[in-house]
Amino acid sequence: MGDKQYQKRAFDIIEKTISLQDTVKSSPTCGVWPYYMEEPLATKKSPVDYNWADFNGVSLLDIYMDHQAEIPERLKPVIQKSIILASRSIQKRNVGPGYTNIAIMGTYVTYLTAHLFSIPDMKEYAEKRLKKIL
């Protein structure tokens, strides 16, 4: 991850992005992000794009898995929590294999999350979902 100043900038952006995720467990959009900082999910007038859990989940997993040595220790549990919330949103939504790209991304996110963070019910869910896609 190159230059230290860019590392700091990258981690500041990751932290800011994570801070925009809906983390209220009772919320129907828990684990999802708004499109814009200026339009939080709670006041959003247009439909919520639940696919953000899949897209951002993939990116956060890539960061978490590929840059362990560079991620500040204080940020690791924040990223982990965000990934788990995104995965729970994906699991709750449970799209079928007909929605190809989202079905594959969501399976990737839930499968890796379950294995990385030892979440048995999600592991079972992700394995069933993978078999269904195959």
Short mmCIF file of N, CA and C in Angstrom, two decimals:
data_model
loop_
_atom_site.label_atom_id
_atom_site.label_comp_id
_atom_site.label_asym_id
_atom_site.label_seq_id
_atom_site.Cartn_x
_atom_site.Cartn_y
_atom_site.Cartn_z
N MET A 1 0.82 -1.20 0.00
CA MET A 1 0.00 0.00 0.00
C MET A 1 0.86 1.26 0.00
N GLY A 2 1.99 1.24 -0.53
CA GLY A 2 2.79 2.42 -0.84
C GLY A 2 3.00 3.45 0.24
N ASP A 3 2.95 4.70 -0.18
CA ASP A 3 3.27 5.87 0.63
C ASP A 3 2.35 6.00 1.85
N LYS A 4 2.96 6.31 3.01
CA LYS A 4 2.22 6.41 4.28
C LYS A 4 1.12 7.47 4.24
N GLN A 5 1.36 8.60 3.56
CA GLN A 5 0.33 9.63 3.51
C GLN A 5 -0.91 9.14 2.76
N TYR A 6 -0.69 8.31 1.75
CA TYR A 6 -1.82 7.76 1.02
C TYR A 6 -2.52 6.65 1.80
N GLN A 7 -1.76 5.93 2.60
CA GLN A 7 -2.37 4.94 3.48
C GLN A 7 -3.33 5.61 4.44
N LYS A 8 -2.87 6.67 5.08
CA LYS A 8 -3.73 7.39 6.02
C LYS A 8 -4.99 7.89 5.33
N ARG A 9 -4.81 8.46 4.15
CA ARG A 9 -5.95 8.97 3.39
C ARG A 9 -6.93 7.83 3.06
N ALA A 10 -6.39 6.70 2.63
CA ALA A 10 -7.24 5.55 2.29
C ALA A 10 -8.03 5.09 3.51
N PHE A 11 -7.36 4.98 4.66
CA PHE A 11 -8.05 4.50 5.85
C PHE A 11 -9.06 5.53 6.37
N ASP A 12 -8.78 6.81 6.18
CA ASP A 12 -9.77 7.85 6.54
C ASP A 12 -11.02 7.71 5.68
N ILE A 13 -10.83 7.44 4.39
CA ILE A 13 -11.96 7.27 3.47
C ILE A 13 -12.76 6.02 3.84
N ILE A 14 -12.06 4.93 4.14
CA ILE A 14 -12.74 3.69 4.54
C ILE A 14 -13.56 3.92 5.80
N GLU A 15 -12.95 4.59 6.77
CA GLU A 15 -13.64 4.87 8.03
C GLU A 15 -14.87 5.75 7.81
N LYS A 16 -14.75 6.76 6.97
CA LYS A 16 -15.88 7.65 6.68
C LYS A 16 -17.00 6.87 5.97
N THR A 17 -16.62 6.05 5.01
CA THR A 17 -17.60 5.25 4.27
C THR A 17 -18.35 4.32 5.22
N ILE A 18 -17.62 3.65 6.09
CA ILE A 18 -18.25 2.74 7.05
C ILE A 18 -19.20 3.50 7.97
N SER A 19 -18.84 4.73 8.34
CA SER A 19 -19.69 5.51 9.24
C SER A 19 -21.06 5.83 8.64
N LEU A 20 -21.19 5.73 7.32
CA LEU A 20 -22.46 6.03 6.66
C LEU A 20 -23.39 4.81 6.58
N GLN A 21 -22.87 3.63 6.89
CA GLN A 21 -23.66 2.40 6.85
C GLN A 21 -24.73 2.43 7.94
N ASP A 22 -25.92 1.94 7.59
CA ASP A 22 -26.98 1.80 8.59
C ASP A 22 -26.60 0.67 9.53
N THR A 23 -26.47 0.99 10.82
CA THR A 23 -26.06 -0.01 11.82
C THR A 23 -27.15 -0.31 12.84
N VAL A 24 -28.33 0.23 12.63
CA VAL A 24 -29.44 0.01 13.56
C VAL A 24 -30.06 -1.36 13.26
N LYS A 25 -29.86 -2.29 14.17
CA LYS A 25 -30.26 -3.69 13.94
C LYS A 25 -31.75 -3.86 13.61
N SER A 26 -32.59 -3.00 14.17
CA SER A 26 -34.03 -3.12 13.92
C SER A 26 -34.46 -2.45 12.61
N SER A 27 -33.57 -1.76 11.96
CA SER A 27 -33.88 -1.06 10.72
C SER A 27 -33.94 -2.04 9.55
N PRO A 28 -34.89 -1.85 8.64
CA PRO A 28 -34.95 -2.73 7.46
C PRO A 28 -33.75 -2.55 6.53
N THR A 29 -33.03 -1.45 6.67
CA THR A 29 -31.86 -1.20 5.82
C THR A 29 -30.54 -1.42 6.55
N CYS A 30 -30.57 -2.08 7.70
CA CYS A 30 -29.35 -2.34 8.45
C CYS A 30 -28.34 -3.08 7.56
N GLY A 31 -27.11 -2.56 7.51
CA GLY A 31 -26.07 -3.17 6.69
C GLY A 31 -25.90 -2.56 5.32
N VAL A 32 -26.78 -1.61 4.98
CA VAL A 32 -26.77 -0.98 3.66
C VAL A 32 -26.26 0.46 3.79
N TRP A 33 -25.76 1.00 2.70
CA TRP A 33 -25.28 2.39 2.65
C TRP A 33 -26.19 3.23 1.76
N PRO A 34 -26.26 4.52 2.04
CA PRO A 34 -26.96 5.42 1.11
C PRO A 34 -26.05 5.70 -0.09
N TYR A 35 -26.63 6.22 -1.16
CA TYR A 35 -25.81 6.63 -2.30
C TYR A 35 -24.96 7.85 -1.96
N TYR A 36 -25.58 8.78 -1.24
CA TYR A 36 -24.92 10.06 -0.97
C TYR A 36 -24.93 10.37 0.51
N MET A 37 -23.88 10.99 0.97
CA MET A 37 -23.79 11.41 2.37
C MET A 37 -24.92 12.39 2.71
N GLU A 38 -25.29 13.20 1.73
CA GLU A 38 -26.32 14.21 1.94
C GLU A 38 -27.74 13.63 1.96
N GLU A 39 -27.87 12.35 1.64
CA GLU A 39 -29.19 11.71 1.60
C GLU A 39 -29.16 10.42 2.42
N PRO A 40 -29.21 10.55 3.76
CA PRO A 40 -29.18 9.35 4.61
C PRO A 40 -30.37 8.44 4.34
N LEU A 41 -30.20 7.17 4.61
CA LEU A 41 -31.26 6.19 4.36
C LEU A 41 -32.55 6.53 5.10
N ALA A 42 -32.44 7.09 6.29
CA ALA A 42 -33.63 7.39 7.10
C ALA A 42 -34.54 8.42 6.43
N THR A 43 -33.98 9.31 5.60
CA THR A 43 -34.79 10.35 4.95
C THR A 43 -34.84 10.18 3.44
N LYS A 44 -34.34 9.08 2.94
CA LYS A 44 -34.27 8.83 1.49
C LYS A 44 -35.67 8.73 0.91
N LYS A 45 -35.90 9.46 -0.17
CA LYS A 45 -37.21 9.46 -0.81
C LYS A 45 -37.32 8.38 -1.90
N SER A 46 -36.22 8.11 -2.58
CA SER A 46 -36.24 7.07 -3.61
C SER A 46 -35.97 5.71 -2.97
N PRO A 47 -36.25 4.62 -3.69
CA PRO A 47 -36.05 3.29 -3.10
C PRO A 47 -34.58 3.05 -2.71
N VAL A 48 -34.41 2.30 -1.66
CA VAL A 48 -33.08 1.94 -1.17
C VAL A 48 -32.46 0.91 -2.12
N ASP A 49 -31.17 1.04 -2.38
CA ASP A 49 -30.48 0.06 -3.22
C ASP A 49 -29.75 -0.93 -2.30
N TYR A 50 -30.40 -2.06 -2.06
CA TYR A 50 -29.84 -3.07 -1.18
C TYR A 50 -28.57 -3.70 -1.75
N ASN A 51 -28.33 -3.51 -3.05
CA ASN A 51 -27.12 -4.06 -3.67
C ASN A 51 -25.84 -3.45 -3.09
N TRP A 52 -25.96 -2.30 -2.42
CA TRP A 52 -24.77 -1.68 -1.83
C TRP A 52 -24.13 -2.58 -0.79
N ALA A 53 -24.92 -3.40 -0.13
CA ALA A 53 -24.34 -4.35 0.84
C ALA A 53 -23.42 -5.33 0.11
N ASP A 54 -23.82 -5.76 -1.07
CA ASP A 54 -23.02 -6.69 -1.86
C ASP A 54 -21.75 -6.00 -2.38
N PHE A 55 -21.93 -4.87 -3.04
CA PHE A 55 -20.78 -4.17 -3.63
C PHE A 55 -19.77 -3.72 -2.58
N ASN A 56 -20.25 -3.06 -1.55
CA ASN A 56 -19.33 -2.58 -0.50
C ASN A 56 -18.77 -3.74 0.32
N GLY A 57 -19.56 -4.78 0.49
CA GLY A 57 -19.07 -5.96 1.19
C GLY A 57 -17.87 -6.59 0.48
N VAL A 58 -17.93 -6.69 -0.84
CA VAL A 58 -16.81 -7.22 -1.62
C VAL A 58 -15.57 -6.35 -1.42
N SER A 59 -15.74 -5.05 -1.54
CA SER A 59 -14.59 -4.14 -1.40
C SER A 59 -13.98 -4.21 -0.01
N LEU A 60 -14.82 -4.21 1.01
CA LEU A 60 -14.31 -4.27 2.38
C LEU A 60 -13.60 -5.60 2.67
N LEU A 61 -14.14 -6.68 2.13
CA LEU A 61 -13.47 -7.97 2.29
C LEU A 61 -12.09 -7.96 1.63
N ASP A 62 -12.02 -7.41 0.44
CA ASP A 62 -10.74 -7.33 -0.26
C ASP A 62 -9.73 -6.53 0.56
N ILE A 63 -10.16 -5.41 1.09
CA ILE A 63 -9.29 -4.58 1.92
C ILE A 63 -8.86 -5.35 3.16
N TYR A 64 -9.83 -5.96 3.83
CA TYR A 64 -9.56 -6.67 5.09
C TYR A 64 -8.59 -7.84 4.87
N MET A 65 -8.80 -8.59 3.81
CA MET A 65 -7.97 -9.78 3.58
C MET A 65 -6.60 -9.45 3.00
N ASP A 66 -6.53 -8.43 2.15
CA ASP A 66 -5.29 -8.16 1.43
C ASP A 66 -4.35 -7.18 2.13
N HIS A 67 -4.83 -6.49 3.16
CA HIS A 67 -4.01 -5.43 3.75
C HIS A 67 -3.96 -5.51 5.28
N GLN A 68 -3.99 -6.71 5.82
CA GLN A 68 -3.96 -6.89 7.28
C GLN A 68 -2.77 -6.19 7.93
N ALA A 69 -1.63 -6.25 7.31
CA ALA A 69 -0.42 -5.66 7.90
C ALA A 69 -0.49 -4.13 7.96
N GLU A 70 -1.22 -3.53 7.05
CA GLU A 70 -1.28 -2.07 6.99
C GLU A 70 -2.46 -1.47 7.75
N ILE A 71 -3.53 -2.22 7.92
CA ILE A 71 -4.73 -1.68 8.58
C ILE A 71 -4.41 -1.37 10.04
N PRO A 72 -4.71 -0.15 10.48
CA PRO A 72 -4.51 0.18 11.89
C PRO A 72 -5.34 -0.75 12.78
N GLU A 73 -4.77 -1.16 13.90
CA GLU A 73 -5.44 -2.10 14.80
C GLU A 73 -6.82 -1.61 15.23
N ARG A 74 -6.96 -0.33 15.48
CA ARG A 74 -8.25 0.21 15.92
C ARG A 74 -9.32 0.10 14.83
N LEU A 75 -8.88 0.04 13.55
CA LEU A 75 -9.82 0.01 12.43
C LEU A 75 -10.26 -1.42 12.07
N LYS A 76 -9.47 -2.41 12.43
CA LYS A 76 -9.81 -3.79 12.06
C LYS A 76 -11.18 -4.23 12.59
N PRO A 77 -11.52 -4.01 13.87
CA PRO A 77 -12.85 -4.44 14.32
C PRO A 77 -13.98 -3.62 13.70
N VAL A 78 -13.70 -2.39 13.33
CA VAL A 78 -14.70 -1.54 12.67
C VAL A 78 -15.03 -2.11 11.29
N ILE A 79 -13.99 -2.48 10.56
CA ILE A 79 -14.18 -3.08 9.23
C ILE A 79 -14.90 -4.42 9.38
N GLN A 80 -14.49 -5.21 10.35
CA GLN A 80 -15.11 -6.52 10.58
C GLN A 80 -16.61 -6.36 10.86
N LYS A 81 -16.96 -5.45 11.74
CA LYS A 81 -18.38 -5.23 12.07
C LYS A 81 -19.16 -4.81 10.83
N SER A 82 -18.58 -3.93 10.04
CA SER A 82 -19.24 -3.45 8.82
C SER A 82 -19.47 -4.59 7.83
N ILE A 83 -18.47 -5.44 7.67
CA ILE A 83 -18.60 -6.59 6.77
C ILE A 83 -19.69 -7.53 7.26
N ILE A 84 -19.74 -7.77 8.54
CA ILE A 84 -20.76 -8.67 9.10
C ILE A 84 -22.16 -8.07 8.91
N LEU A 85 -22.31 -6.77 9.15
CA LEU A 85 -23.62 -6.13 8.93
C LEU A 85 -24.04 -6.22 7.47
N ALA A 86 -23.12 -5.99 6.56
CA ALA A 86 -23.42 -6.10 5.12
C ALA A 86 -23.84 -7.54 4.81
N SER A 87 -23.12 -8.50 5.36
CA SER A 87 -23.43 -9.91 5.12
C SER A 87 -24.80 -10.30 5.67
N ARG A 88 -25.13 -9.77 6.83
CA ARG A 88 -26.46 -10.06 7.40
C ARG A 88 -27.57 -9.46 6.52
N SER A 89 -27.30 -8.28 5.95
CA SER A 89 -28.27 -7.68 5.04
C SER A 89 -28.46 -8.55 3.80
N ILE A 90 -27.36 -9.04 3.27
CA ILE A 90 -27.40 -9.93 2.10
C ILE A 90 -28.17 -11.20 2.44
N GLN A 91 -27.88 -11.76 3.59
CA GLN A 91 -28.55 -12.99 4.04
C GLN A 91 -30.05 -12.75 4.20
N LYS A 92 -30.40 -11.63 4.78
CA LYS A 92 -31.83 -11.30 4.99
C LYS A 92 -32.55 -11.13 3.65
N ARG A 93 -31.89 -10.45 2.72
CA ARG A 93 -32.49 -10.21 1.40
C ARG A 93 -32.62 -11.50 0.61
N ASN A 94 -31.58 -12.33 0.65
CA ASN A 94 -31.62 -13.67 0.07
C ASN A 94 -32.05 -13.72 -1.39
N VAL A 95 -31.34 -13.01 -2.25
CA VAL A 95 -31.71 -13.04 -3.67
C VAL A 95 -31.42 -14.41 -4.28
N GLY A 96 -32.22 -14.78 -5.25
CA GLY A 96 -32.05 -16.06 -5.91
C GLY A 96 -31.00 -16.00 -7.01
N PRO A 97 -30.65 -17.15 -7.56
CA PRO A 97 -29.61 -17.21 -8.59
C PRO A 97 -29.98 -16.51 -9.89
N GLY A 98 -31.24 -16.19 -10.07
CA GLY A 98 -31.67 -15.49 -11.28
C GLY A 98 -31.13 -14.07 -11.37
N TYR A 99 -30.79 -13.48 -10.24
CA TYR A 99 -30.20 -12.14 -10.20
C TYR A 99 -28.68 -12.35 -10.17
N THR A 100 -28.14 -12.83 -11.27
CA THR A 100 -26.82 -13.44 -11.38
C THR A 100 -25.70 -12.71 -10.66
N ASN A 101 -25.40 -11.46 -11.05
CA ASN A 101 -24.23 -10.80 -10.47
C ASN A 101 -24.38 -10.57 -8.97
N ILE A 102 -25.55 -10.19 -8.54
CA ILE A 102 -25.78 -9.95 -7.11
C ILE A 102 -25.80 -11.28 -6.35
N ALA A 103 -26.35 -12.32 -6.94
CA ALA A 103 -26.36 -13.63 -6.29
C ALA A 103 -24.93 -14.12 -6.07
N ILE A 104 -24.09 -13.95 -7.06
CA ILE A 104 -22.69 -14.41 -6.95
C ILE A 104 -21.92 -13.55 -5.95
N MET A 105 -22.08 -12.22 -6.05
CA MET A 105 -21.38 -11.34 -5.10
C MET A 105 -21.83 -11.61 -3.67
N GLY A 106 -23.13 -11.73 -3.47
CA GLY A 106 -23.65 -11.96 -2.13
C GLY A 106 -23.19 -13.29 -1.55
N THR A 107 -23.08 -14.28 -2.41
CA THR A 107 -22.58 -15.58 -1.96
C THR A 107 -21.12 -15.46 -1.55
N TYR A 108 -20.34 -14.77 -2.35
CA TYR A 108 -18.93 -14.52 -2.04
C TYR A 108 -18.80 -13.82 -0.68
N VAL A 109 -19.57 -12.77 -0.50
CA VAL A 109 -19.48 -11.98 0.74
C VAL A 109 -19.90 -12.81 1.95
N THR A 110 -21.02 -13.49 1.87
CA THR A 110 -21.49 -14.25 3.03
C THR A 110 -20.59 -15.46 3.30
N TYR A 111 -20.11 -16.11 2.26
CA TYR A 111 -19.24 -17.28 2.43
C TYR A 111 -17.93 -16.89 3.10
N LEU A 112 -17.27 -15.86 2.59
CA LEU A 112 -16.00 -15.44 3.18
C LEU A 112 -16.19 -14.87 4.58
N THR A 113 -17.23 -14.09 4.78
CA THR A 113 -17.50 -13.53 6.11
C THR A 113 -17.70 -14.65 7.12
N ALA A 114 -18.51 -15.63 6.76
CA ALA A 114 -18.78 -16.75 7.66
C ALA A 114 -17.51 -17.50 8.04
N HIS A 115 -16.64 -17.69 7.07
CA HIS A 115 -15.40 -18.42 7.33
C HIS A 115 -14.36 -17.57 8.05
N LEU A 116 -14.21 -16.32 7.66
CA LEU A 116 -13.22 -15.45 8.30
C LEU A 116 -13.54 -15.19 9.77
N PHE A 117 -14.82 -15.02 10.06
CA PHE A 117 -15.23 -14.60 11.40
C PHE A 117 -15.98 -15.70 12.18
N SER A 118 -15.93 -16.90 11.66
CA SER A 118 -16.53 -18.08 12.33
C SER A 118 -17.98 -17.85 12.75
N ILE A 119 -18.84 -17.69 11.75
CA ILE A 119 -20.27 -17.47 11.99
C ILE A 119 -21.02 -18.69 11.44
N PRO A 120 -21.32 -19.67 12.29
CA PRO A 120 -21.89 -20.95 11.83
C PRO A 120 -23.18 -20.84 11.01
N ASP A 121 -24.14 -20.04 11.45
CA ASP A 121 -25.40 -19.98 10.70
C ASP A 121 -25.20 -19.36 9.33
N MET A 122 -24.31 -18.41 9.23
CA MET A 122 -24.03 -17.78 7.94
C MET A 122 -23.26 -18.75 7.04
N LYS A 123 -22.40 -19.55 7.63
CA LYS A 123 -21.64 -20.55 6.88
C LYS A 123 -22.60 -21.53 6.21
N GLU A 124 -23.56 -22.00 6.99
CA GLU A 124 -24.57 -22.92 6.46
C GLU A 124 -25.38 -22.25 5.35
N TYR A 125 -25.79 -21.01 5.59
CA TYR A 125 -26.54 -20.25 4.59
C TYR A 125 -25.74 -20.11 3.29
N ALA A 126 -24.49 -19.67 3.41
CA ALA A 126 -23.66 -19.41 2.23
C ALA A 126 -23.38 -20.68 1.44
N GLU A 127 -23.16 -21.78 2.14
CA GLU A 127 -22.90 -23.05 1.45
C GLU A 127 -24.14 -23.51 0.68
N LYS A 128 -25.33 -23.35 1.26
CA LYS A 128 -26.58 -23.71 0.56
C LYS A 128 -26.76 -22.81 -0.66
N ARG A 129 -26.47 -21.54 -0.47
CA ARG A 129 -26.62 -20.58 -1.57
C ARG A 129 -25.65 -20.91 -2.71
N LEU A 130 -24.42 -21.27 -2.38
CA LEU A 130 -23.44 -21.63 -3.40
C LEU A 130 -23.90 -22.86 -4.16
N LYS A 131 -24.40 -23.86 -3.46
CA LYS A 131 -24.89 -25.08 -4.13
C LYS A 131 -26.06 -24.75 -5.07
N LYS A 132 -26.92 -23.84 -4.63
CA LYS A 132 -28.07 -23.45 -5.45
C LYS A 132 -27.60 -22.78 -6.74
N ILE A 133 -26.58 -21.93 -6.64
CA ILE A 133 -26.05 -21.25 -7.83
C ILE A 133 -25.41 -22.27 -8.77
N LEU A 134 -24.63 -23.18 -8.19
CA LEU A 134 -23.96 -24.19 -9.02
C LEU A 134 -24.96 -25.10 -9.69
#
